[in-house]
Coordinates of C-alpha atoms and ligand atoms in Angstrom, one line a residue:
X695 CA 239.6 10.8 203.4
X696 CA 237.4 10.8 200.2
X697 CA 238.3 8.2 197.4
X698 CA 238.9 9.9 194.1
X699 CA 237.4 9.2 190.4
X700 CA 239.1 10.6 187.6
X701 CA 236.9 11.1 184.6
X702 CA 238.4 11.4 181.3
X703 CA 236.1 12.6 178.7
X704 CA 233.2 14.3 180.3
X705 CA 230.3 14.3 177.0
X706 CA 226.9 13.1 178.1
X707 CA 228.6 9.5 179.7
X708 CA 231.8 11.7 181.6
X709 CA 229.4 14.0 183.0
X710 CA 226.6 11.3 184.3
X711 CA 230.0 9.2 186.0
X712 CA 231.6 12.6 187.7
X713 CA 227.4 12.9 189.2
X714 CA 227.2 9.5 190.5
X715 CA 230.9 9.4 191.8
X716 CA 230.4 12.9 193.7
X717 CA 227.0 12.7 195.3
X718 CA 228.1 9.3 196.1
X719 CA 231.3 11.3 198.1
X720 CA 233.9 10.6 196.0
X721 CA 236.4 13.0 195.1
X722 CA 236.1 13.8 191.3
X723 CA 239.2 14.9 189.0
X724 CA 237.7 15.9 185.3
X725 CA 239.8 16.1 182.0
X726 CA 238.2 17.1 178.7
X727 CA 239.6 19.1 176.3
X728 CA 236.4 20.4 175.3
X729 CA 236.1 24.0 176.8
X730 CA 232.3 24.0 177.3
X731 CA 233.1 20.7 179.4
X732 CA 232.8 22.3 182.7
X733 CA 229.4 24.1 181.9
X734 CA 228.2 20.5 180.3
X735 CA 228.9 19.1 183.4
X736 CA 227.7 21.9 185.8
X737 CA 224.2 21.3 183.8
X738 CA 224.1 17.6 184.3
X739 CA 224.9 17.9 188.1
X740 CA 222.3 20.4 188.5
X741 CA 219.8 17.9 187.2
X742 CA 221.6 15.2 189.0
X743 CA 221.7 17.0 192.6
X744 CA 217.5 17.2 192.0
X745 CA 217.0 13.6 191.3
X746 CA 219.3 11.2 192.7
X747 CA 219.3 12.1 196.2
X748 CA 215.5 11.8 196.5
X749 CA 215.4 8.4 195.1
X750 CA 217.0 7.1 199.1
X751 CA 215.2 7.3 202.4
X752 CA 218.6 8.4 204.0
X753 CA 220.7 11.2 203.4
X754 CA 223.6 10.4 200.9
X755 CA 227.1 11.2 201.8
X756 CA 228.2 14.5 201.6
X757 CA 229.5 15.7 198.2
X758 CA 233.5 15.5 197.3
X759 CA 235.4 17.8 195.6
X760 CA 234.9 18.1 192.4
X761 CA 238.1 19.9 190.2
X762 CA 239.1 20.3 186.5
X763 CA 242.4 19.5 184.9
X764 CA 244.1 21.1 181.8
X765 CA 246.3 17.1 181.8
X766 CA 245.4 13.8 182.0
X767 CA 248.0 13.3 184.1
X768 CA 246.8 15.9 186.5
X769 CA 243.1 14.4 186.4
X770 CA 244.8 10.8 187.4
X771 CA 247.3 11.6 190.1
X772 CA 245.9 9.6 193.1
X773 CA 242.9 8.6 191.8
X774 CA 241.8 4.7 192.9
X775 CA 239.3 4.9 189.6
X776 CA 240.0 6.1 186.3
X777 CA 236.3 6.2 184.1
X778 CA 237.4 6.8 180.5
X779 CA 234.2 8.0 178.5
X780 CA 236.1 9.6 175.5
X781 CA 234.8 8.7 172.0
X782 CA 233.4 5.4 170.8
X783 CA 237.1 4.7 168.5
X784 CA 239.6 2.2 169.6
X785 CA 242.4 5.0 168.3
X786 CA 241.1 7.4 170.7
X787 CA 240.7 5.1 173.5
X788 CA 244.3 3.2 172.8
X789 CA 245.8 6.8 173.0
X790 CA 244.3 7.4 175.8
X791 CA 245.4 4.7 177.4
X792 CA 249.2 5.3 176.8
X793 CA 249.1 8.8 177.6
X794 CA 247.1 7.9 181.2
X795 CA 249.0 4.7 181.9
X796 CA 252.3 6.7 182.0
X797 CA 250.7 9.1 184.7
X798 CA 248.4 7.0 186.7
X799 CA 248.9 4.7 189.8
X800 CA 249.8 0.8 188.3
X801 CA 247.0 -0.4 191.0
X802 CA 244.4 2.0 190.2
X803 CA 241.1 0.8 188.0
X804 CA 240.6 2.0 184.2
X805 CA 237.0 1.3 183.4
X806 CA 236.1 2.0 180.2
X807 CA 232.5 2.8 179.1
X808 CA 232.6 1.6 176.0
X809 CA 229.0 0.5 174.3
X810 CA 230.8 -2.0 171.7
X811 CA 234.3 -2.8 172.2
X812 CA 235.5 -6.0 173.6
X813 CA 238.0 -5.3 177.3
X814 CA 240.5 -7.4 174.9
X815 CA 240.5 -5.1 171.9
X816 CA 241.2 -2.5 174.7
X817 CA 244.0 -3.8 176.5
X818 CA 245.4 -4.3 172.6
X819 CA 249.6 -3.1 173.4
X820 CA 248.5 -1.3 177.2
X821 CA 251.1 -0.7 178.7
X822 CA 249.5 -2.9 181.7
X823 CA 246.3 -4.5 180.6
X824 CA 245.9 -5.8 183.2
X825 CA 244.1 -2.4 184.6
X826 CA 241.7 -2.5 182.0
X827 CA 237.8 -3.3 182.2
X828 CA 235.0 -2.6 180.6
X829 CA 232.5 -0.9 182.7
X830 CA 229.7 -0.2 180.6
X831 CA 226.5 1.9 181.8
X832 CA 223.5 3.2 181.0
X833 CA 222.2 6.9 180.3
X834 CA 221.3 8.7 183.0
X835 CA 224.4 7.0 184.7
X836 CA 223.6 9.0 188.0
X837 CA 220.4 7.5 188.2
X838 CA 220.6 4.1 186.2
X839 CA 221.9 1.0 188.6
X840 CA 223.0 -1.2 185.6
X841 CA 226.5 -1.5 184.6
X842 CA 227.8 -4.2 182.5
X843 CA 231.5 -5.2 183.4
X844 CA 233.7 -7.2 181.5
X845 CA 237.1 -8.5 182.0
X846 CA 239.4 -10.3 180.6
X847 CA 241.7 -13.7 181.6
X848 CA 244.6 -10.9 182.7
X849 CA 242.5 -9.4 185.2
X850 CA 240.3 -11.8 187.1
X851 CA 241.7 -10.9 190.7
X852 CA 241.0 -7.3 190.0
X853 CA 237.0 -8.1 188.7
X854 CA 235.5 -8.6 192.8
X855 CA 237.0 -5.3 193.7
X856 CA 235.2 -3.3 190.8
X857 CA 231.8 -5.1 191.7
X858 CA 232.5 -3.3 195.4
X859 CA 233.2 -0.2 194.0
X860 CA 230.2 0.1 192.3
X861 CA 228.1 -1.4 194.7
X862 CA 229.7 1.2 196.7
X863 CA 227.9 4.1 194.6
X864 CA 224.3 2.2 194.6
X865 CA 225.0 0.4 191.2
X866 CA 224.3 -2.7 189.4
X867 CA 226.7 -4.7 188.2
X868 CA 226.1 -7.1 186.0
X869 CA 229.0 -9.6 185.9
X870 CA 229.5 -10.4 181.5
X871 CA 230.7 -13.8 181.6
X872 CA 232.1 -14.2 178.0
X873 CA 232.9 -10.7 176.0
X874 CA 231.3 -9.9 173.1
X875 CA 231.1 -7.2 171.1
X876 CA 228.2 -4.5 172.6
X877 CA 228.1 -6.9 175.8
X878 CA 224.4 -7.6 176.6
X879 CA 222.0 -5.2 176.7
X880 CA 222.9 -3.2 173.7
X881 CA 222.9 -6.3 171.4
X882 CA 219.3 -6.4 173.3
X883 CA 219.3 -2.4 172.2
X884 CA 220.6 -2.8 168.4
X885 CA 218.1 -5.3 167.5
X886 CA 215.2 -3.1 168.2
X887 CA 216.9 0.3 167.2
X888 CA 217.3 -1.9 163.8
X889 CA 213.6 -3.4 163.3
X890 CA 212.7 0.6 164.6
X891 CA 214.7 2.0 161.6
X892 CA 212.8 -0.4 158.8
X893 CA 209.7 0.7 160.4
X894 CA 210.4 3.9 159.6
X895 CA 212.0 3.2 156.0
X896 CA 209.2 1.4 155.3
X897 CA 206.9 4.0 155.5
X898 CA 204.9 2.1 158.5
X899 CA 205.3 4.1 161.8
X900 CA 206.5 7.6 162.7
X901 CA 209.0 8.0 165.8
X902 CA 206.5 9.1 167.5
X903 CA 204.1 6.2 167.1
X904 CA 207.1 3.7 167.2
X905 CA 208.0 5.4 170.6
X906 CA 204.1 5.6 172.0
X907 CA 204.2 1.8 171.1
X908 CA 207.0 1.3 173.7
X909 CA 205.8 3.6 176.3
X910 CA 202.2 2.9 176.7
X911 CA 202.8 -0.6 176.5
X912 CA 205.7 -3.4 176.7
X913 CA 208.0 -0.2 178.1
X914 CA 206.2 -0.8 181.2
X915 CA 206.7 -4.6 181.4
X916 CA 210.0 -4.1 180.7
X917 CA 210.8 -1.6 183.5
X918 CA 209.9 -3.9 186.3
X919 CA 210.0 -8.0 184.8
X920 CA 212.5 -7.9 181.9
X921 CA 211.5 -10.0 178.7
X922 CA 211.3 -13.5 180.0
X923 CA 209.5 -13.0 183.0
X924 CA 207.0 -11.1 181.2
X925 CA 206.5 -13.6 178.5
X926 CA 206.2 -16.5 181.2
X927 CA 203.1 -15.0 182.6
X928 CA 202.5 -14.4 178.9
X929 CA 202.4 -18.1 178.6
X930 CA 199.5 -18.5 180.9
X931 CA 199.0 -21.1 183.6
X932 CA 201.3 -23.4 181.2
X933 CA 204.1 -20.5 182.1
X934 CA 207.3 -20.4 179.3
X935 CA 207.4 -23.6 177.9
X936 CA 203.5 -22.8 176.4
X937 CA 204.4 -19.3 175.1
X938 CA 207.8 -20.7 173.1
X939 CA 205.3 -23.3 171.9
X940 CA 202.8 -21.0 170.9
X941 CA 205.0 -18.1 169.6
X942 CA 208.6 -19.5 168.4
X943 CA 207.4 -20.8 165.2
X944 CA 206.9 -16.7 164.3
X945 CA 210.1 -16.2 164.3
X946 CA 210.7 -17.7 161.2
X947 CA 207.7 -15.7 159.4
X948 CA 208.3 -12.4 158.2
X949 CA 207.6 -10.5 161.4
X950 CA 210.8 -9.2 161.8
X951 CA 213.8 -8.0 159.6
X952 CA 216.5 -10.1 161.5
X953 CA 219.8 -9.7 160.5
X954 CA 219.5 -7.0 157.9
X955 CA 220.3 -3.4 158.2
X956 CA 218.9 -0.8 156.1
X957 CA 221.2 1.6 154.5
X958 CA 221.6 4.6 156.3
X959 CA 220.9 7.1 153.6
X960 CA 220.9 10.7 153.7
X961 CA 217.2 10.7 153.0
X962 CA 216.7 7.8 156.0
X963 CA 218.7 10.2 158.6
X964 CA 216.8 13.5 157.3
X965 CA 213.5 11.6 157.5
X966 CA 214.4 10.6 161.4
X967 CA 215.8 13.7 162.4
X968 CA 212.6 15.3 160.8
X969 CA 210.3 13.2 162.7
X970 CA 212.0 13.5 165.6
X971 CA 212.3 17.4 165.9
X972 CA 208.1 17.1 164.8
X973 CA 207.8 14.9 167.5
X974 CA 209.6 16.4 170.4
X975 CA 211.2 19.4 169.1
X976 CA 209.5 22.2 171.0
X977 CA 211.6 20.4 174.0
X978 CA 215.2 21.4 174.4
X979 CA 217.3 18.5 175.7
X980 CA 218.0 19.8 179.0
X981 CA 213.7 19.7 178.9
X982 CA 213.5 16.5 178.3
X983 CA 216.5 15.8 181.0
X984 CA 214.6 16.7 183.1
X985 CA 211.6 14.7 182.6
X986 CA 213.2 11.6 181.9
X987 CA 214.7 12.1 185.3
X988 CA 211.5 12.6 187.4
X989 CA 209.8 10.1 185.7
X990 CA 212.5 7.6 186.3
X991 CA 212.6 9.1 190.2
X992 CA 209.0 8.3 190.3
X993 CA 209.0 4.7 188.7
X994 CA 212.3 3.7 190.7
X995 CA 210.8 4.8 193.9
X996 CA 207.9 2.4 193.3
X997 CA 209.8 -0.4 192.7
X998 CA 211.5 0.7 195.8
X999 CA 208.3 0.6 198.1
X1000 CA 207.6 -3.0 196.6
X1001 CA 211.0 -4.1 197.1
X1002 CA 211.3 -5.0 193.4
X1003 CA 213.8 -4.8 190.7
X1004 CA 216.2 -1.2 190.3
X1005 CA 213.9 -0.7 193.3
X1006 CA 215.5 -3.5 195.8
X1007 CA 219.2 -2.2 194.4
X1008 CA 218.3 1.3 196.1
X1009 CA 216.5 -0.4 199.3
X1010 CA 220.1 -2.2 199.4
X1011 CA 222.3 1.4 199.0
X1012 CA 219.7 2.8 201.8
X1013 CA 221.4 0.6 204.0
X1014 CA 225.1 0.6 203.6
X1015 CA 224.2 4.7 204.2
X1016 CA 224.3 4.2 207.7
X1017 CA 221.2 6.3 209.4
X1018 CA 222.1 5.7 212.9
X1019 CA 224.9 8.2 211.9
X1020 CA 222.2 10.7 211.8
X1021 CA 219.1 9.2 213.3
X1022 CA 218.7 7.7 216.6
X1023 CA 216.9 4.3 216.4
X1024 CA 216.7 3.5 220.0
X1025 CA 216.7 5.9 223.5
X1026 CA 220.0 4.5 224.1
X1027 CA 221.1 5.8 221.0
X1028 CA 220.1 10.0 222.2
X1029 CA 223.5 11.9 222.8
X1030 CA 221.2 14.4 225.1
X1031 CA 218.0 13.9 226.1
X1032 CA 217.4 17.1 226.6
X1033 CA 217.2 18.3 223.0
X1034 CA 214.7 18.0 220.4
X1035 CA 215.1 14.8 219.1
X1036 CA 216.8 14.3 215.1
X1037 CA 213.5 12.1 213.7
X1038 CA 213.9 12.2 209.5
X1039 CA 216.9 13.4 207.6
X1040 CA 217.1 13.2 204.3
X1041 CA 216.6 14.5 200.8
X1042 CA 213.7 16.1 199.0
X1043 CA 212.4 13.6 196.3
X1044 CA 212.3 15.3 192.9
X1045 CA 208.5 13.5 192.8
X1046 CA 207.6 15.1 195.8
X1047 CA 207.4 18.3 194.0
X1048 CA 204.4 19.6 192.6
X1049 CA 203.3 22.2 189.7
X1050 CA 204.8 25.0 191.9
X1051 CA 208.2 23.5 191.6
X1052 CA 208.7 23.0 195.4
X1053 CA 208.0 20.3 197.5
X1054 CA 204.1 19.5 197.5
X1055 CA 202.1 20.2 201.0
X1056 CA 200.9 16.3 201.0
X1057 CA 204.9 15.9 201.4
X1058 CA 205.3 17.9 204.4
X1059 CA 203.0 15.6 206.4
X1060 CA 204.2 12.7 205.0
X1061 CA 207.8 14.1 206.1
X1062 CA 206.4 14.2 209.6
X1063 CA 205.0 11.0 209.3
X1064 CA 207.6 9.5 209.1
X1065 CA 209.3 11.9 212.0
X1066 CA 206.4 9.9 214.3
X1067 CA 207.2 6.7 213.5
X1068 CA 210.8 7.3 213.9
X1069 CA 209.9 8.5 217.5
X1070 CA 207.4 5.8 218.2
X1071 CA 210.2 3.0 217.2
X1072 CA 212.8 5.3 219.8
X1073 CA 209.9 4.6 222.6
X1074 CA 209.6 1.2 221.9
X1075 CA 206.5 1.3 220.3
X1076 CA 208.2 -0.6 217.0
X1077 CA 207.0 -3.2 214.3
X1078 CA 207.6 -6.3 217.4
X1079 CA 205.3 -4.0 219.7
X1080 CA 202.9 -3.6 217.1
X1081 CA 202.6 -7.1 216.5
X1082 CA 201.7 -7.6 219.8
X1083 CA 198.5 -5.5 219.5
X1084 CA 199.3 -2.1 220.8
X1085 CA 200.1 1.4 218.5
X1086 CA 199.7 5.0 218.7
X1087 CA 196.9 6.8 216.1
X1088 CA 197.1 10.1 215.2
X1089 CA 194.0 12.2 216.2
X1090 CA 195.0 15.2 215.2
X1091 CA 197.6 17.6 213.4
X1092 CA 198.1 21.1 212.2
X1093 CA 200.9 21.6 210.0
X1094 CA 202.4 25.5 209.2
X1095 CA 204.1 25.8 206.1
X1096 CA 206.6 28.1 206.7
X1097 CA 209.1 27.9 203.9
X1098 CA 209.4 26.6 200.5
X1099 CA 212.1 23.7 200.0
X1100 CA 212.9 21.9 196.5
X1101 CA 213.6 18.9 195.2
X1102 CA 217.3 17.2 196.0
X1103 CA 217.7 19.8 199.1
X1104 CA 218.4 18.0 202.1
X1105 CA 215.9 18.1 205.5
X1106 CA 215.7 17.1 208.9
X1107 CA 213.0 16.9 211.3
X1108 CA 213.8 17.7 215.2
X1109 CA 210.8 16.3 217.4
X1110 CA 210.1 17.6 220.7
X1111 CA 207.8 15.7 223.0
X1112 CA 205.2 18.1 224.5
X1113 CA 203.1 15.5 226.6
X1114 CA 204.0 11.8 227.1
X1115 CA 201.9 10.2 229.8
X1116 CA 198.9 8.3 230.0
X1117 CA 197.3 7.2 226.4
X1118 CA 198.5 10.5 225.1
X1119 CA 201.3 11.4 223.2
X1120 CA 201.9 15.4 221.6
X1121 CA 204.5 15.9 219.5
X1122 CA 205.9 19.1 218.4
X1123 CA 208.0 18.7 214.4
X1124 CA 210.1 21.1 213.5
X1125 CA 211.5 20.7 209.6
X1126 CA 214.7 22.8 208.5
X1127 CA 217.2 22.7 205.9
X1128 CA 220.3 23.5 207.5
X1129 CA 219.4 25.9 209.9
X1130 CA 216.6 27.5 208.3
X1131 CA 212.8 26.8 209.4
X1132 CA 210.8 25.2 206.6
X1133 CA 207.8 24.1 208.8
X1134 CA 206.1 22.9 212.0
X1135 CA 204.0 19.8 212.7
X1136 CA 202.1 19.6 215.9
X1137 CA 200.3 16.3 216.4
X1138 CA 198.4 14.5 219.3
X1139 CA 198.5 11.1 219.2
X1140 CA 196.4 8.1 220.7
X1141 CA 198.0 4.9 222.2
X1142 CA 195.2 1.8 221.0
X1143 CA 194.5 -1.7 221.3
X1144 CA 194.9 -3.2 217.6
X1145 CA 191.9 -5.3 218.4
X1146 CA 189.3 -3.4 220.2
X1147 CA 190.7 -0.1 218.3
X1148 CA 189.8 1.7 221.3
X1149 CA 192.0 4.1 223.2
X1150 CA 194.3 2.0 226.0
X1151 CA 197.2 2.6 227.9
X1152 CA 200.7 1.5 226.2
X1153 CA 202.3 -1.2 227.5
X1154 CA 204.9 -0.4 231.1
X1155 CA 208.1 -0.7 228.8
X1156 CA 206.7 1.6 226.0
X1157 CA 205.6 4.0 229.4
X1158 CA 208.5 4.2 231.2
X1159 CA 210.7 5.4 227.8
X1160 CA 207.9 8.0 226.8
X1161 CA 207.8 9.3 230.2
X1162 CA 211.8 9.7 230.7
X1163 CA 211.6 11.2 226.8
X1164 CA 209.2 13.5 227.9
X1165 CA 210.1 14.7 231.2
X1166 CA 213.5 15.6 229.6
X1167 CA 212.0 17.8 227.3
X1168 CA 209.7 19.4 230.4
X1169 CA 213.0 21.8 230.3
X1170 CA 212.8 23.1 227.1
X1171 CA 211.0 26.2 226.4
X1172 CA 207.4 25.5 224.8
X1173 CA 207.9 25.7 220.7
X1174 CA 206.9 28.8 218.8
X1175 CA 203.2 28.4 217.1
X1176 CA 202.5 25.4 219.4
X1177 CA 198.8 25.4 220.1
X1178 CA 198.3 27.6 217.1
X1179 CA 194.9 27.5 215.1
X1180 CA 194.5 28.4 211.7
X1181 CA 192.7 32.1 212.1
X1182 CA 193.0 35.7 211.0
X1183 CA 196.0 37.9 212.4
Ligands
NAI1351 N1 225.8 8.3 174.8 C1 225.3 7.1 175.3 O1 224.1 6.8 175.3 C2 226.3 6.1 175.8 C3 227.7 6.2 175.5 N2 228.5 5.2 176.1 C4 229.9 5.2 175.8 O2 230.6 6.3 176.4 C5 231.7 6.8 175.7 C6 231.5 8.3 175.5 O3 230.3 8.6 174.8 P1 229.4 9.9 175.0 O4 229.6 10.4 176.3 O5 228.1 9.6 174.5 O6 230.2 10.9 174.0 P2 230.3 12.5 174.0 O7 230.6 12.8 172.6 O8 229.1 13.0 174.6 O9 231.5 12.7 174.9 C7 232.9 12.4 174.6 C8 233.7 13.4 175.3 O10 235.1 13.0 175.2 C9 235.9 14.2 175.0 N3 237.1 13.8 174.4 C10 237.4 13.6 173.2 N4 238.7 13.2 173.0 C11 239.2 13.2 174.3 C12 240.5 12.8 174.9 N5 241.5 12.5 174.1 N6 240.7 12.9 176.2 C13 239.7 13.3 177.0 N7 238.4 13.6 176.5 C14 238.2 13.5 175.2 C15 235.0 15.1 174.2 O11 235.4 16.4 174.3 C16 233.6 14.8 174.8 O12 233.3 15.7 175.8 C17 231.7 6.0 174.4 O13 232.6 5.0 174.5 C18 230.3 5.4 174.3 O14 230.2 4.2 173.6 C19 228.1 4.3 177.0 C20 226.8 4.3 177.3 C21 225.8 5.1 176.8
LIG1352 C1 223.4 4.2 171.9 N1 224.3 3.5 172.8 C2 224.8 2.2 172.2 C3 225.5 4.3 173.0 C4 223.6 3.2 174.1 C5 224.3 2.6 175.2 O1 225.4 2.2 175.2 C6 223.6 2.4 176.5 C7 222.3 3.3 176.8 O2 222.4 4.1 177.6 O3 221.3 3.0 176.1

């Protein structure tokens, strides 16, 4: 049975934490008193159901339940995780607290994502404090792996269990040893909002140039090396010891403001807002949703082929989503060998869409790319084989596009071996999403030495499996539009 979140408060933070928790396949209970709450959160699962499941090479669970409650106490019944995102006041939150603690279960988690307060201030007259921890993330929470959590002395035991859970739903978490207020990364945040706001004060840079001199620049380092392992390659040969050396003393010249704020006046907020609606205005939010999110699907999923950074948290989630479930790895592993064989499934990456706003014909063949290798590694013919010197080349394909598909819907690939024998190897693709026909990939493949690159015959043990594979599918009836050509009707 399905785990259940319950989300209280469901603003830009609720609604990112009910995404992550559902496509994840938890259930999710939602209270907000807000009655545009449900469409708010309709809007951010839209943009959620596009992005996140792309950014894994296996399919996700299936979604839980999601429902909407008119009590708190309704929300929290039998939920194992309480995620209160209600405002940023300790009056609100401490309220919320009583009011939950006297409805929910005394074992279950009540994370708090608070940007600022300390899990101490929070647990302030709780009923049991003890349940309390800060679990703090970062915007959009569906898609964003870090998540700072701080505890407390009172709940220690409790702390390895919430680093589970949201390892569980393809997080970060980043263990806060000592609590402060605004934890880590927005005291990281603050200091550069505040030298960003006397930039503009003083009349030196626009939001717009402040922001272009994040993005084309030290926004990048950022992404994949943090500050200090950016400034140690900054440091040369001589690495970090050199660049303190060379650039600590400016810390004490006037390059930055430090500790002072500048008033936020009336004329400071209009000049902002003004800037900012010059700047970006002719964007509405949902808009710019929606590019953050494929820009962040694209970035992520490069760090993810590079085994780097947020990408080696999602190379991690890939495999706690268990793909022999759905995809056989071995020969042993086919239920019936008599069937097509399940080769890819998985979800439509929102960067494998294309100006037509459906997945991008460079995608399909790399869809049944994939679908070969998956039934190369089934015959044997894996990365050990390869290494021994033997593979199979493609020679030639013809893909029909049959069917448009977009970005988050889930596909599968069903392979059918028309020919196995010899050095040849023809496969038949078919793609679907559920049941309907998206496309066909027909491909004939060559088996080669790695060194000679010269057509040879695979080794016996590769064979043997292509040949069973292959007489098995002799049965089945030859595939619609195999052998096809591209021509006139
Ligand atoms: N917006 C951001 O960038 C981030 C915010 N946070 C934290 O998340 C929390 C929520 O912030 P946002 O989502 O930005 O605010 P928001 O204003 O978008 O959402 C707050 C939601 O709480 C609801 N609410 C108010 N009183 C409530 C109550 N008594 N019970 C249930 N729901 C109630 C409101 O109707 C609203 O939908 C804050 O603690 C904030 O510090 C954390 C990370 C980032
Ligand atoms: C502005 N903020 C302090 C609420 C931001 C955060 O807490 C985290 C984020 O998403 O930047």
């Amino acid at each position: 049975m399905a785990q259940k979140a319950a989300i209280i408060g469901g603003g830009v933070i609720g609604g990112g934490w009910a995404a992550r928790f559902l496509l994840n396949g938890w259930d999710v209970a939602v209270f907000d008193p807000d009655p545009q709450a449900k469409r708010k959160i309709g809007e951010v699962l839209d943009n959620a159901r596009a992005s996140l499941p792309g950014l894994y090479d296996m399919p996700m669970p299936d979604e839980g339940t999601l429902s909407f409650h008119d009590t708190m106490a309704g929300a929290v019944d039998g939920a194992a995780w309480i995620q209160e995102s209600v405002p940023e006041r300790l009056d609100i939150k401490h309220t919320v607290y009583r009011e939950l603690q006297d409805a929910c279960d005394a074992d279950a988690v009540i994370a708090s994502s608070t940007s600022g307060f300390k899990p101490s201030e929070l647990q302030e007259n709780a009923t049991r404090p003890q349940q309390i921890v800060v679990c703090h993330p970062f915007n959009p929470v569906y898609l964003l792996p870090l998540i700072e959590v701080v505890g407390t002395d009172v709940n220690k035991d409790m702390i390895g269990g919430v680093e589970e859970t949201l390892r569980g739903v393809g997080m970060f978490p980043l263990m806060v040893k000592k609590e402060i207020d605004a934890h880590i990364a927005d005291r990281f945040l603050e200091a550069v909002w505040r030298e960003a706001l006397w930039l503009i004060k003083d009349g030196i840079a626009t939001t717009e140039e402040i922001d272009e001199a994040i993005r084309m620049g030290f926004g990048l380092r950022w992404a994949q090396m943090g500050l200090f392992e950016t400034y140690r390659i900054a440091g040369g040969e001589a690495g970090m010891r050199h660049f303190i050396e060379q650039f600590g003393p400016c810390l004490s010249w006037p390059w930055t403001k430090l500790m002072d704020v500048p008033e936020l006046t009336e004329e400071l907020i209009d000049q902002i807002a003004d800037q900012s609606d010059a700047q970006s205005g002719q964007y509405s939010i949902r808009d710019l949703e929606r590019h953050r999110d494929a820009n962040l699907v694209g970035m992520m999923r490069t760090l993810k082929a590079r085994d780097w950074g947020a990408g080696a948290i999602l190379n991690t989630h890939d495999k706690t989503m268990n793909q022999t479930r759905v995809v056989p790895e071995t020969l042993g592993d086919i239920v019936d060998l008599g069937k097509p064989v399940k080769t890819v499934d998985r979800a439509v990456p929102i960067d494998w869409t294309d100006y037509n706003g459906h997945m991008n014909e460079a995608r399909y063949l790399q869809a049944f790319g994939d679908a070969t290798d998956r039934l190369m590694g089934i015959i044997g013919c894996d990365a050990e084989y390869i290494a021994t010197g033997g593979s199979y080349f493609t020679a030639e394909t013809h893909i029909r596009h049959l069917d448009e598909v977009h970005a988050g819907a889930r596909i599968h690939v069903e392979t059918q071996v028309i020919l196995g024998a010899g050095k040849k190897m023809h496969l038949f693709h078919v793609m679907y999403e559920g049941t309907r026909i998206l496309a066909s990939g027909e491909h004939m493949l060559i088996h080669v030495d790695l060194e000679t690159r010269r057509a040879s015959d695979p080794a016996p043990q590769v064979a043997e499996k292509l040949k069973r594979l292959a007489a098995a599918h002799a049965g089945l009836p030859r595939p619609e539009g195999a052998g096809a050509a591209v021509g006139v009707r």
